[in-house]
Short mmCIF file of C-alpha atoms and ligand atoms in Angstrom, two decimals:
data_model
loop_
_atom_site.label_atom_id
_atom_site.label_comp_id
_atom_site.label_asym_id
_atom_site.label_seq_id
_atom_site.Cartn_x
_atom_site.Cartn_y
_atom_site.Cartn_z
CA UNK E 1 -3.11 -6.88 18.79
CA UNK E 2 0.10 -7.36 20.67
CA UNK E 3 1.93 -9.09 18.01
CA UNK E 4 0.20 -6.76 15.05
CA UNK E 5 2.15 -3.89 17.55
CA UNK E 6 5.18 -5.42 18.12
CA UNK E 7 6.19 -6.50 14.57
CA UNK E 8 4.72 -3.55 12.54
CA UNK E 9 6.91 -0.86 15.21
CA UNK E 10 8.60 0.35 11.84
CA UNK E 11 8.64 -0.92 7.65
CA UNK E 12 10.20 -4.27 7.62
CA UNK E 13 10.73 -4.54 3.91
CA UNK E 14 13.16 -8.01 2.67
CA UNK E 15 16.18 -8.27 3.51
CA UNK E 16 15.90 -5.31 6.24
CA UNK E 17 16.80 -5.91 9.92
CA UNK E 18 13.87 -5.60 11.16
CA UNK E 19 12.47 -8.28 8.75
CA UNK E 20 14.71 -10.43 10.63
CA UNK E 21 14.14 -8.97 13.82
CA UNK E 22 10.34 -9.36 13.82
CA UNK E 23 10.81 -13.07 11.61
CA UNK E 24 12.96 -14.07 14.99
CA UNK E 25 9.99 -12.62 17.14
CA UNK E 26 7.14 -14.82 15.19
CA UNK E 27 9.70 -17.62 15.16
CA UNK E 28 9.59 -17.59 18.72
CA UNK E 29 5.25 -16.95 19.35
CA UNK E 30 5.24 -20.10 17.09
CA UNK E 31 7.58 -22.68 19.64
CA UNK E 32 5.45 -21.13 22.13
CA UNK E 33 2.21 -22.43 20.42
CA UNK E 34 4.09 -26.04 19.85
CA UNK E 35 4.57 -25.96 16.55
CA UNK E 36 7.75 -26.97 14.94
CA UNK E 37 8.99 -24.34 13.34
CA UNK E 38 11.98 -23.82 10.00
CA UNK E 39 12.60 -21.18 7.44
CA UNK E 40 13.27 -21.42 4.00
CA UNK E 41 15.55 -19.18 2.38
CA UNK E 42 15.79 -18.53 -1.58
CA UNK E 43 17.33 -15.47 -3.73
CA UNK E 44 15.41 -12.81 -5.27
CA UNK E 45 14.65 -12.80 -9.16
CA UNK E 46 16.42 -10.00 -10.47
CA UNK E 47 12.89 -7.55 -11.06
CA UNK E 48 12.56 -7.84 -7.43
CA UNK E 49 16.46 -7.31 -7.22
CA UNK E 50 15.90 -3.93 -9.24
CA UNK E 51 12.20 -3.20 -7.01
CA UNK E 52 14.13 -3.32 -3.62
CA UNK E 53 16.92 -0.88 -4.95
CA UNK E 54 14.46 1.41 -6.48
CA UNK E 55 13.12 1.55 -3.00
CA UNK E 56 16.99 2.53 -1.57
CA UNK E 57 17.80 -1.23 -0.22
CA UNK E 58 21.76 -0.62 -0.41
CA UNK E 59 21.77 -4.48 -0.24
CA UNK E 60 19.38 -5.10 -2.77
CA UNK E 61 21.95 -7.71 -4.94
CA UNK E 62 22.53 -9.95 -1.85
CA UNK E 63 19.21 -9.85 -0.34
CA UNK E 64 17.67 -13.04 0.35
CA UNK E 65 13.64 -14.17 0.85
CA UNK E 66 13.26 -15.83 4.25
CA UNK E 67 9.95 -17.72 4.97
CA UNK E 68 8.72 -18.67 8.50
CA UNK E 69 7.21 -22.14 8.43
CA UNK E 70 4.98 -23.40 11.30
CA UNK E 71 3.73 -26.35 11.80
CA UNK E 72 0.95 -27.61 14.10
CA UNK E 73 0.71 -31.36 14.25
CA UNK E 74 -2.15 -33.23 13.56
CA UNK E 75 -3.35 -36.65 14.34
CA UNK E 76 -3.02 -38.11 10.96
CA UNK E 77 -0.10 -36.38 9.69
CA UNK E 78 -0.39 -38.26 6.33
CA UNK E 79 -3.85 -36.35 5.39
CA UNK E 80 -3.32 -33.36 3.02
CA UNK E 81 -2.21 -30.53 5.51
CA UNK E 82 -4.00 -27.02 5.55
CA UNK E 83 -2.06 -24.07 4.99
CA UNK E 84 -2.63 -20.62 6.67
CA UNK E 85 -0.67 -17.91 4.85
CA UNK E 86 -0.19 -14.27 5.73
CA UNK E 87 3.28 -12.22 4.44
CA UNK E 88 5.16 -10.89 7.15
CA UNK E 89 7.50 -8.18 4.99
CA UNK E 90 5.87 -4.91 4.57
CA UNK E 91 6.98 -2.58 1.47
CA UNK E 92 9.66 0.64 2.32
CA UNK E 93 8.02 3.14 3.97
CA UNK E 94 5.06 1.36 5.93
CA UNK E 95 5.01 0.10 9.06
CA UNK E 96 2.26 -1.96 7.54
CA UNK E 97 0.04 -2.66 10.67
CA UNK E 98 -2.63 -3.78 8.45
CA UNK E 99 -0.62 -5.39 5.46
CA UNK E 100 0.02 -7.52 6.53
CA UNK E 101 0.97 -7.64 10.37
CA UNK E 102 -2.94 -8.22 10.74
CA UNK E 103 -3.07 -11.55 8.68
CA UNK E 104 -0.05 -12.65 10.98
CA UNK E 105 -1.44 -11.91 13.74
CA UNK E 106 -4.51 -13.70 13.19
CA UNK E 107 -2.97 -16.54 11.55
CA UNK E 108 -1.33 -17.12 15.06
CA UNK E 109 -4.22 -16.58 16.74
CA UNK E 110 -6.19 -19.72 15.30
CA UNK E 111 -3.77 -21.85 15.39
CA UNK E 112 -4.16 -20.88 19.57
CA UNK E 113 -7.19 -21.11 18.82
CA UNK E 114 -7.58 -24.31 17.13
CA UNK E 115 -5.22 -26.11 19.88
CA UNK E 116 -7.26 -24.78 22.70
CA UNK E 117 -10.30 -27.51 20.91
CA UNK E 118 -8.22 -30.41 20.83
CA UNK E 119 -5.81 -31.91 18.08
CA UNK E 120 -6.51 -31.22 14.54
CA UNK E 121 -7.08 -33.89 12.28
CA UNK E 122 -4.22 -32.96 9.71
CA UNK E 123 -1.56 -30.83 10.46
CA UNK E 124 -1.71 -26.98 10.13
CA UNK E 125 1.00 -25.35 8.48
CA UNK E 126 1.49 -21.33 9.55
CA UNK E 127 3.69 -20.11 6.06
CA UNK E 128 4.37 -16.51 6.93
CA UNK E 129 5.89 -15.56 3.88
CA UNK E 130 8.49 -13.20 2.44
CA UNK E 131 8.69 -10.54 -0.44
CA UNK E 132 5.29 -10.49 -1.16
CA UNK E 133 5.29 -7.04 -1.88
CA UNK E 134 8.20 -7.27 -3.75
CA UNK E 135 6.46 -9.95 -6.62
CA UNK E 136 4.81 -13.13 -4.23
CA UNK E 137 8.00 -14.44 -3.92
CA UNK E 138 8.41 -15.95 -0.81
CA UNK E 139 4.88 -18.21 -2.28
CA UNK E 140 6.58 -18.93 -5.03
CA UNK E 141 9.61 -20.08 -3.57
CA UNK E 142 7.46 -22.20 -1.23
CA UNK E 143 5.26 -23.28 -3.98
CA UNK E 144 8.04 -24.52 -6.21
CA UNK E 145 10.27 -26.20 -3.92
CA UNK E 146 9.45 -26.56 -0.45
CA UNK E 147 8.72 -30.42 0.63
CA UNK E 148 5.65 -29.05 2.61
CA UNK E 149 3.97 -27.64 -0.29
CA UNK E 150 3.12 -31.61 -2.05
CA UNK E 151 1.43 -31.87 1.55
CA UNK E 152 -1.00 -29.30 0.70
CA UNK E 153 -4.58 -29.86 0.87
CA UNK E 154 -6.51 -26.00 1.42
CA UNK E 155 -4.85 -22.87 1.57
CA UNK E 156 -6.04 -20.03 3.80
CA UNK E 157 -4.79 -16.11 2.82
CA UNK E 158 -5.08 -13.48 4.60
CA UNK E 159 -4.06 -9.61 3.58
CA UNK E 160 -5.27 -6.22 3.79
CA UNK E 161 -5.73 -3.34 1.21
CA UNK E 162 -6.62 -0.73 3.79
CA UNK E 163 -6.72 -0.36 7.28
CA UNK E 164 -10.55 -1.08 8.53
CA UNK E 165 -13.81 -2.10 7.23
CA UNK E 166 -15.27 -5.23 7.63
CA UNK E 167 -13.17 -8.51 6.07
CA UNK E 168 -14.32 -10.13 2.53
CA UNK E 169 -13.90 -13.73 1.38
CA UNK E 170 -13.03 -12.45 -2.10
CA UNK E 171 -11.40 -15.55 -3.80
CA UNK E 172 -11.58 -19.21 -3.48
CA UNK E 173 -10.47 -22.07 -5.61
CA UNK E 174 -11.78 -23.39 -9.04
CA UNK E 175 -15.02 -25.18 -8.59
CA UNK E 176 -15.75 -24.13 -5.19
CA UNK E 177 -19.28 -24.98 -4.51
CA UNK E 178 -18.36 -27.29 -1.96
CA UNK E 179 -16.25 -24.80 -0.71
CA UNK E 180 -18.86 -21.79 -0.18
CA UNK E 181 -20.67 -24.37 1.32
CA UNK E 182 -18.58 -25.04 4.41
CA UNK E 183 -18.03 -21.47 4.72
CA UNK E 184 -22.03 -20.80 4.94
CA UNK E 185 -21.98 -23.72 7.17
CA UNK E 186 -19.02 -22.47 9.60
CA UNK E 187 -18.63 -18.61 9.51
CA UNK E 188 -20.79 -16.63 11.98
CA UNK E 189 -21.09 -13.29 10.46
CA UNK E 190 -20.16 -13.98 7.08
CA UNK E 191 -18.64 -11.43 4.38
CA UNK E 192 -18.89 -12.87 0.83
CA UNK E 193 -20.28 -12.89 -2.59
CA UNK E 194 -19.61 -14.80 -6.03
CA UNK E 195 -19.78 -11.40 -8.07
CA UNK E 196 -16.92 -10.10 -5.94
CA UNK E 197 -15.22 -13.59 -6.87
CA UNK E 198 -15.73 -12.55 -10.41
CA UNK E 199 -14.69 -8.98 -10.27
CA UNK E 200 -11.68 -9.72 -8.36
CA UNK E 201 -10.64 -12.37 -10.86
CA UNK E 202 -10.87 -9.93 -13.96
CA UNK E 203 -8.63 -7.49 -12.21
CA UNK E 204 -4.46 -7.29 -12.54
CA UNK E 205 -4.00 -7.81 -8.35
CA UNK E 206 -2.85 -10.53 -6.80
CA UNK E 207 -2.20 -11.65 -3.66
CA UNK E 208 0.44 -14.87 -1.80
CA UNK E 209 -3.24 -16.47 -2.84
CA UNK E 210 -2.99 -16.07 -6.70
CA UNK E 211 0.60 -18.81 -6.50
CA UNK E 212 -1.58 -22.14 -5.14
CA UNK E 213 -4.65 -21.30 -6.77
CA UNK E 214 -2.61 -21.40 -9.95
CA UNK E 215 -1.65 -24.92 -9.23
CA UNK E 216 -4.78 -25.98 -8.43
CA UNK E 217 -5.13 -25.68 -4.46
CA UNK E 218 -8.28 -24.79 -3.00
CA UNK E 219 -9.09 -22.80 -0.45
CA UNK E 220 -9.95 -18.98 0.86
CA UNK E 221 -8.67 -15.51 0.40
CA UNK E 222 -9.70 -13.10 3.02
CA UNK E 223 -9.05 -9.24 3.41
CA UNK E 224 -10.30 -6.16 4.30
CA UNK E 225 -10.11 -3.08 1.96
CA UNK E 226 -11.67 0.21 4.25
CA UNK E 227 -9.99 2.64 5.18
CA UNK E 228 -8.11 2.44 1.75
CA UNK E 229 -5.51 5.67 2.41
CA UNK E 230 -3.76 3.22 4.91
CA UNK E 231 -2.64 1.24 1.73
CA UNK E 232 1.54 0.72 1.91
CA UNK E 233 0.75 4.25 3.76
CA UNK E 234 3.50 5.27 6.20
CA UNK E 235 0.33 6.24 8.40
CA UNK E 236 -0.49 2.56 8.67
CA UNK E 237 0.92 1.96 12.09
CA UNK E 238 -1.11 -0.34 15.31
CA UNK E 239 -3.01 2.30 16.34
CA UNK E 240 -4.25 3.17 13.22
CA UNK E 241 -5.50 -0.14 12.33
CA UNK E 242 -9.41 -1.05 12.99
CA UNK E 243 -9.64 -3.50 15.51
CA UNK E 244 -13.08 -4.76 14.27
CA UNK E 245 -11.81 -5.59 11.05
CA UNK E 246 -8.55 -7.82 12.27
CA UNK E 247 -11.31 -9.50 14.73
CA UNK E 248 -13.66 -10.32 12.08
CA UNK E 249 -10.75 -11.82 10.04
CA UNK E 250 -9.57 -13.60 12.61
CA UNK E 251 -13.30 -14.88 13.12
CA UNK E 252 -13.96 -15.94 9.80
CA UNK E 253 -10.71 -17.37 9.05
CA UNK E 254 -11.15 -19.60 12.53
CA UNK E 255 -14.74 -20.64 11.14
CA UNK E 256 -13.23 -22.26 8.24
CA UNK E 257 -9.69 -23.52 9.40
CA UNK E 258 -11.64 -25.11 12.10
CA UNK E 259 -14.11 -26.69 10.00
CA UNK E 260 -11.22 -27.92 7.69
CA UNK E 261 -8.23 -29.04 10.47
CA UNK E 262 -10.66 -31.10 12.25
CA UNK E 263 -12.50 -32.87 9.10
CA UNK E 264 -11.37 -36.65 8.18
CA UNK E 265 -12.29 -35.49 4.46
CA UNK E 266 -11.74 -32.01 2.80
CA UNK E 267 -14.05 -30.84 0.82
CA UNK E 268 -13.83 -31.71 -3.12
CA UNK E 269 -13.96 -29.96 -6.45
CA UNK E 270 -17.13 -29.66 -8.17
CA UNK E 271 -19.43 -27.16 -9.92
CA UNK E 272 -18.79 -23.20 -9.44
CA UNK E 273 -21.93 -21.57 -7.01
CA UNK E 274 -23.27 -18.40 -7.21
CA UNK E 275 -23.65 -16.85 -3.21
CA UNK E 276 -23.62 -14.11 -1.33
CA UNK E 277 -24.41 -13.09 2.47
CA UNK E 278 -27.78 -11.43 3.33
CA UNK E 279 -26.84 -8.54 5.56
CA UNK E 280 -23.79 -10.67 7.27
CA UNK E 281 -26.11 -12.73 8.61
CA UNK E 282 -26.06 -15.97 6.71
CA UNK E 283 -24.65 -17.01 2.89
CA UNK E 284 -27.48 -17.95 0.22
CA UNK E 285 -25.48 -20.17 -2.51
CA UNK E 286 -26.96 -22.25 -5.27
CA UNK E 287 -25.83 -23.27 -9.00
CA UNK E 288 -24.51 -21.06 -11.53
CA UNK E 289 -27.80 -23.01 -13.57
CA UNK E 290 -30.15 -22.00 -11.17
CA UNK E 291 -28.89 -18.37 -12.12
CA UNK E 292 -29.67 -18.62 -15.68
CA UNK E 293 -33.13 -20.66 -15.21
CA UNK E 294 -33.85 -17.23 -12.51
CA UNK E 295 -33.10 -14.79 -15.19
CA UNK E 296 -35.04 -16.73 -17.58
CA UNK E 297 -37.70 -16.59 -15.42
CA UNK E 298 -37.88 -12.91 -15.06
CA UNK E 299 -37.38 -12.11 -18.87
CA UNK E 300 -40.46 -14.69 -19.34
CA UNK E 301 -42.71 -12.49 -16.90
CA UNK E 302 -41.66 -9.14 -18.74
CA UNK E 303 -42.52 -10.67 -21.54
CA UNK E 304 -45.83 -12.03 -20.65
CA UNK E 305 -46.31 -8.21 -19.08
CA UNK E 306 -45.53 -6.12 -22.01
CA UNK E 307 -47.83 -8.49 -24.30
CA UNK E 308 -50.70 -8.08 -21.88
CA UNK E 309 -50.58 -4.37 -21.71
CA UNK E 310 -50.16 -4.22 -25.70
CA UNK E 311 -53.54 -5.96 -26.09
CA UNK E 312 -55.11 -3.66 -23.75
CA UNK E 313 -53.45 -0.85 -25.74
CA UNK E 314 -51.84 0.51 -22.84
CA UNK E 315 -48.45 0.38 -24.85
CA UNK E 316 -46.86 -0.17 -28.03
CA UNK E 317 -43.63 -1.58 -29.92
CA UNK E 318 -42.45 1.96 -30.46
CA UNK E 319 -42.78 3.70 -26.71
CA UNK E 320 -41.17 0.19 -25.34
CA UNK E 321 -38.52 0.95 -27.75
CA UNK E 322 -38.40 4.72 -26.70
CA UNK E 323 -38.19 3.62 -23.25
CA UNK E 324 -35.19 1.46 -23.86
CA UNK E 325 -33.62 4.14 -25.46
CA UNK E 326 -33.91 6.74 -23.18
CA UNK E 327 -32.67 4.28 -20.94
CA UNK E 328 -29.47 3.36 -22.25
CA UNK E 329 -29.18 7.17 -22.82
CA UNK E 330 -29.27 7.86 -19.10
CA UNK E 331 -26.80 5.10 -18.69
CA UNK E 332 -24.59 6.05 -21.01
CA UNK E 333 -24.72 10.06 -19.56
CA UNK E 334 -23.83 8.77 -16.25
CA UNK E 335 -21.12 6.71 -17.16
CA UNK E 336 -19.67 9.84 -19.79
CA UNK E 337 -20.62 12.25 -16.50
CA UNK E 338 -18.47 10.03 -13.81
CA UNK E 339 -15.44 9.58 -16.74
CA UNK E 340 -15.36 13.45 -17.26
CA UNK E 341 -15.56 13.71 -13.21
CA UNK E 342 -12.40 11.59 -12.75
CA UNK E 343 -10.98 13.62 -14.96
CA UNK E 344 -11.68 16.94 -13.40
CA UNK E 345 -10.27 15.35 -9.99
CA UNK E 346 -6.67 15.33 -11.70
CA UNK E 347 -6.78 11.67 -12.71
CA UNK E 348 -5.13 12.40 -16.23
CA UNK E 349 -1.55 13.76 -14.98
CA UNK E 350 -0.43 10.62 -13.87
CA UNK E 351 -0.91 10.93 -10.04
CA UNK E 352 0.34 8.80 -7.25
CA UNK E 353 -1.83 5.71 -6.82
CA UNK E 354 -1.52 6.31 -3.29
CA UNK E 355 -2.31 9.72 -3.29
CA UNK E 356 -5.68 8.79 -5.00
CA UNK E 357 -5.97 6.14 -2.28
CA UNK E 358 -5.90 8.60 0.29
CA UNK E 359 -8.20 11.12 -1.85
CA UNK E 360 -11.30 8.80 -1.78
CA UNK E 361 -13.21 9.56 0.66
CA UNK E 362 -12.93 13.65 -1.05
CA UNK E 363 -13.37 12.14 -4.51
CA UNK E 364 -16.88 10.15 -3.02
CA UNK E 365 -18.09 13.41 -2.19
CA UNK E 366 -17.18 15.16 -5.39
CA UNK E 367 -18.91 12.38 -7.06
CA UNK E 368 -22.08 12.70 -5.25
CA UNK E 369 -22.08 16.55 -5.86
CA UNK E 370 -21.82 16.38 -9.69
CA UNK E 371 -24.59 13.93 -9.41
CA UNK E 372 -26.59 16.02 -7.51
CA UNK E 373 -26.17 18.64 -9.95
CA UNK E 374 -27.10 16.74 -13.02
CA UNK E 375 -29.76 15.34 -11.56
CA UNK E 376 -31.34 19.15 -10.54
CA UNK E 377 -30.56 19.68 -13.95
CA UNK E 378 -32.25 16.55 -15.49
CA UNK E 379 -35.13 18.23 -13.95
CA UNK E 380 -35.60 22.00 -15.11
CA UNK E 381 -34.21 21.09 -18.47
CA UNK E 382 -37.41 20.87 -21.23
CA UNK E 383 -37.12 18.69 -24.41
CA UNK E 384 -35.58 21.31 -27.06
CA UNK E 385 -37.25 21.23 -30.32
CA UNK E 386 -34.43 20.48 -32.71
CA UNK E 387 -33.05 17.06 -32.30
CA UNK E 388 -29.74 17.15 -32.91
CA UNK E 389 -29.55 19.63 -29.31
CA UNK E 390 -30.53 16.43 -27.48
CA UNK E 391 -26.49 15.71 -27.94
CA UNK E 392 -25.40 18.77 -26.72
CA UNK E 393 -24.37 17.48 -22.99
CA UNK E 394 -22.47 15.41 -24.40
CA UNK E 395 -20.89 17.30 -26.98
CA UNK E 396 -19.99 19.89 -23.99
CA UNK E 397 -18.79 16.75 -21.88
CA UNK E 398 -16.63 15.42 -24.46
CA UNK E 399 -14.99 19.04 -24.88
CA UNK E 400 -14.84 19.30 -21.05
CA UNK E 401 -12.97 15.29 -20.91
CA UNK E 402 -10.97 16.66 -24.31
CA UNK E 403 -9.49 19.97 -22.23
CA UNK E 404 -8.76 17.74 -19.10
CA UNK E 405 -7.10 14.91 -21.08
CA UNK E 406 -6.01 13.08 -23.78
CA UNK E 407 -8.96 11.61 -26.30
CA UNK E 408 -8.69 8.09 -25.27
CA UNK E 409 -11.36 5.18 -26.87
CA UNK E 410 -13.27 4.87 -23.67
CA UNK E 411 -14.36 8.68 -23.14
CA UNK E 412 -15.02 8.97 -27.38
CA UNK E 413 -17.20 5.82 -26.87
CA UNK E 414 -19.16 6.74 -24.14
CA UNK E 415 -19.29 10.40 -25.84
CA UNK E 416 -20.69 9.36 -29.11
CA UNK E 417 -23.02 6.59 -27.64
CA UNK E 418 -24.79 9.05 -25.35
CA UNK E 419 -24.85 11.28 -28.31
CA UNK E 420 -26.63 8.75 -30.29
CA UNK E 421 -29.27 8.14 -27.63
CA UNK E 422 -30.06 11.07 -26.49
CA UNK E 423 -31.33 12.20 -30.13
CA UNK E 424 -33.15 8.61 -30.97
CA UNK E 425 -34.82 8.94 -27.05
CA UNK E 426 -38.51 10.28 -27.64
CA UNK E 427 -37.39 12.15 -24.42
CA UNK E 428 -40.68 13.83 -21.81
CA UNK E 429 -41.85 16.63 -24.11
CA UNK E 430 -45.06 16.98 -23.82
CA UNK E 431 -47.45 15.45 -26.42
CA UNK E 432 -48.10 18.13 -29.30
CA UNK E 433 -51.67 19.60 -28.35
CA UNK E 434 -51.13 18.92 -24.67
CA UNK E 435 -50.65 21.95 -22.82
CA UNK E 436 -50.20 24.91 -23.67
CA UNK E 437 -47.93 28.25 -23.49
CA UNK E 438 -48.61 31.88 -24.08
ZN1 ZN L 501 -0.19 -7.44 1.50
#
């Protein structure tokens, strides 16, 4: 924590003096842990140029990138090196304890860490870059020209988008199942799944991460996300930050930087594996095949189910089909329910992202209230007798979404497609005969 305090005092944005200040500070933790230590300096393409001014930098046109490069020697220092990376500029108006003083921080600490068990294998290379909030710069200046980067074997990233919460391994390499597998076998309390692998990959973010793993590189991504309205927040100073969460980054990223600096092989490329932890307490991983052959398994049992209970006459063709329906009606009301919600919460004037950020933990609970509600509702609601009323929610949703925004494909979609199944669903009315009213 003493370095995460002393560099994230106040914003250190490029080209600021206190990016150099606290760049000469790290410069200086890093001679003290023996490593040989350089910068790299390289100008700023010109969107980053126009970013920084946007933000008020009055020397936005002359500002320069400056990377801190540390390296740890290694026995062998022909082996493929491994790379710890963590950005040490924050954007404007953040001190940026958490993002990214925390992946700094740590990144120093297991290199003190590593030394303290003897000398690595290969060397270990601290690249505390610049500008990564400005467009990943400072990676791809490294990246591109830099002699160190052809020396590259793994590449371990570490950022925050938050301020707490425990840390996720959210990205890795292509073909990583020999990857996943030396994390299961070396992180203690692990934090990790392939579907947040996935989801991550089909979003726009990127991280200092996204540069290597575009040329190939393997390696981990680590960061925490909790605590989210600490994001580029001026409130995210030291004391603000979680402890627990920079610990448990600094844990898992020792786990695997251990298990890699002192191999005399890295791990190599093979099949993709689908994982995840149980409860933090170990990682289950096994081929993406195995996945299919599991699903297969189950659809074979439903199968063998449904015929069974059609034979005894328990069910037939056209309640399965009702059921599916009414189903995929539910699904579809929630989904309409939560876009109408998001909606209602002011998400169609263009807000701050940040602002929304912050709002979370308000917009959770508004969430859970409107479910709440429908759900109560769900349940004193009877079956009307016409059909076509089945679509009335939605109708009243869709002129509800309509009021509160414009009419875009997603909230028509959902609209009409709960419309749909909610008058094909056979619904709960009661049989005709059964029961009775006055
Ligand atoms: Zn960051």
């Amino acid at each position: 924590m003493t370095d995460v305090r002393e560099i994230s005092k106040r914003p250190r944005p490029t080209g600021s003096p206190e990016n150099a200040l606290s760049r000469s500070y790290l410069a200086e933790k890093m001679r003290q842990l023996g490593m040989e230590v350089s910068e790299q300096a390289a100008p700023l393409p010109p969107e980053s140029v126009e970013r920084l001014s946007k933000w008020g930098a009055s020397n936005a046109a002359t500002a320069q990138l400056v990377n801190l490069i540390g390296v740890l020697p290694g026995r062998d220092r022909a082996r493929p090196a491994l790379l710890m990376m963590a950005h040490h500029d924050s954007v404007w108006e953040s001190p940026g304890a958490p993002d990214d003083a925390a992946g700094v921080a740590a990144s120093l600490e297991v290199v003190r860490a590593l030394k303290a068990r003897g000398t690595p294998e290969r060397d270990v290379v601290v690249l505390l870059t610049d500008a990564e909030e400005i467009g990943l710069d400072g990676a791809e200046a490294f990246f591109q020209s830099h002699p160190l980067a052809r020396r590259t074997g793994a590449v371990i990233n570490m950022e925050a988008r938050g301020g707490g919460g425990r840390t996720a391994m959210f990205e890795t390499g292509r073909g990583n199942a020999r990857w996943i597998d030396l994390y299961r076998r070396s992180v203690g309390r692990p934090s990790s799944n392939s579907l947040a692998v996935l989801i991550y990959e089909l979003m726009p973010n990127n991280t200092d991460f996204t540069i290597p793993k575009k040329l190939g590189l393997p390696g981990f991504n680590f960061a925490f996300i909790g605590k989210a309205e600490l994001y580029h927040s001026p409130a995210a100073t030291a004391e603000a930050l979680d402890q627990g969460s920079l610990q448990d980054m600094g844990d898992q990223a020792l786990g695997v930087a251990a298990a890699l600096a002192f191999a005399s092989e890295l791990p190599g490329s093979a099949d993709n594996a689908v994982f995840g932890d149980v409860l933090g307490l170990f990682v289950v991983a096994y081929p993406a095949a195995m996945g299919w052959a599991i699903l297969l398994a189950a659809a074979g049992l439903l199968g063998l189910a449904f015929a069974r209970a059609r034979r005894s006459g328990a069910v037939s063709f056209a309640e399965l089909g009702g059921g599916v329906v009414t189903a995929l009606a539910l699904l579809a009301h929630s989904a309409l329910i939560l876009n109408v919600a998001n909606r209602i919460s002011g998400s169609a004037g263009g807000p701050n992202y940040y602002d929304r950020l912050a709002a979370l933990p308000r917009l959770e609970s508004q969430a859970l209230l409107i479910c709440l509600a429908c759900l109560l509702l769900a349940c004193i609601v009877v079956r009307p007798a016409a059909r076509l009323l089945a679509a009335a929610p939605a109708a009243a949703l869709l002129m509800l979404g309509l009021i509160l925004g414009s009419a875009n494909p997603l909230l028509l979609g959902l609209a009409l497609a709960s419309a749909v199944t909610a008058i094909l669903s056979p619904g709960t009315a009661p049989a005709p005969g059964a029961g009775g009213s006055a």
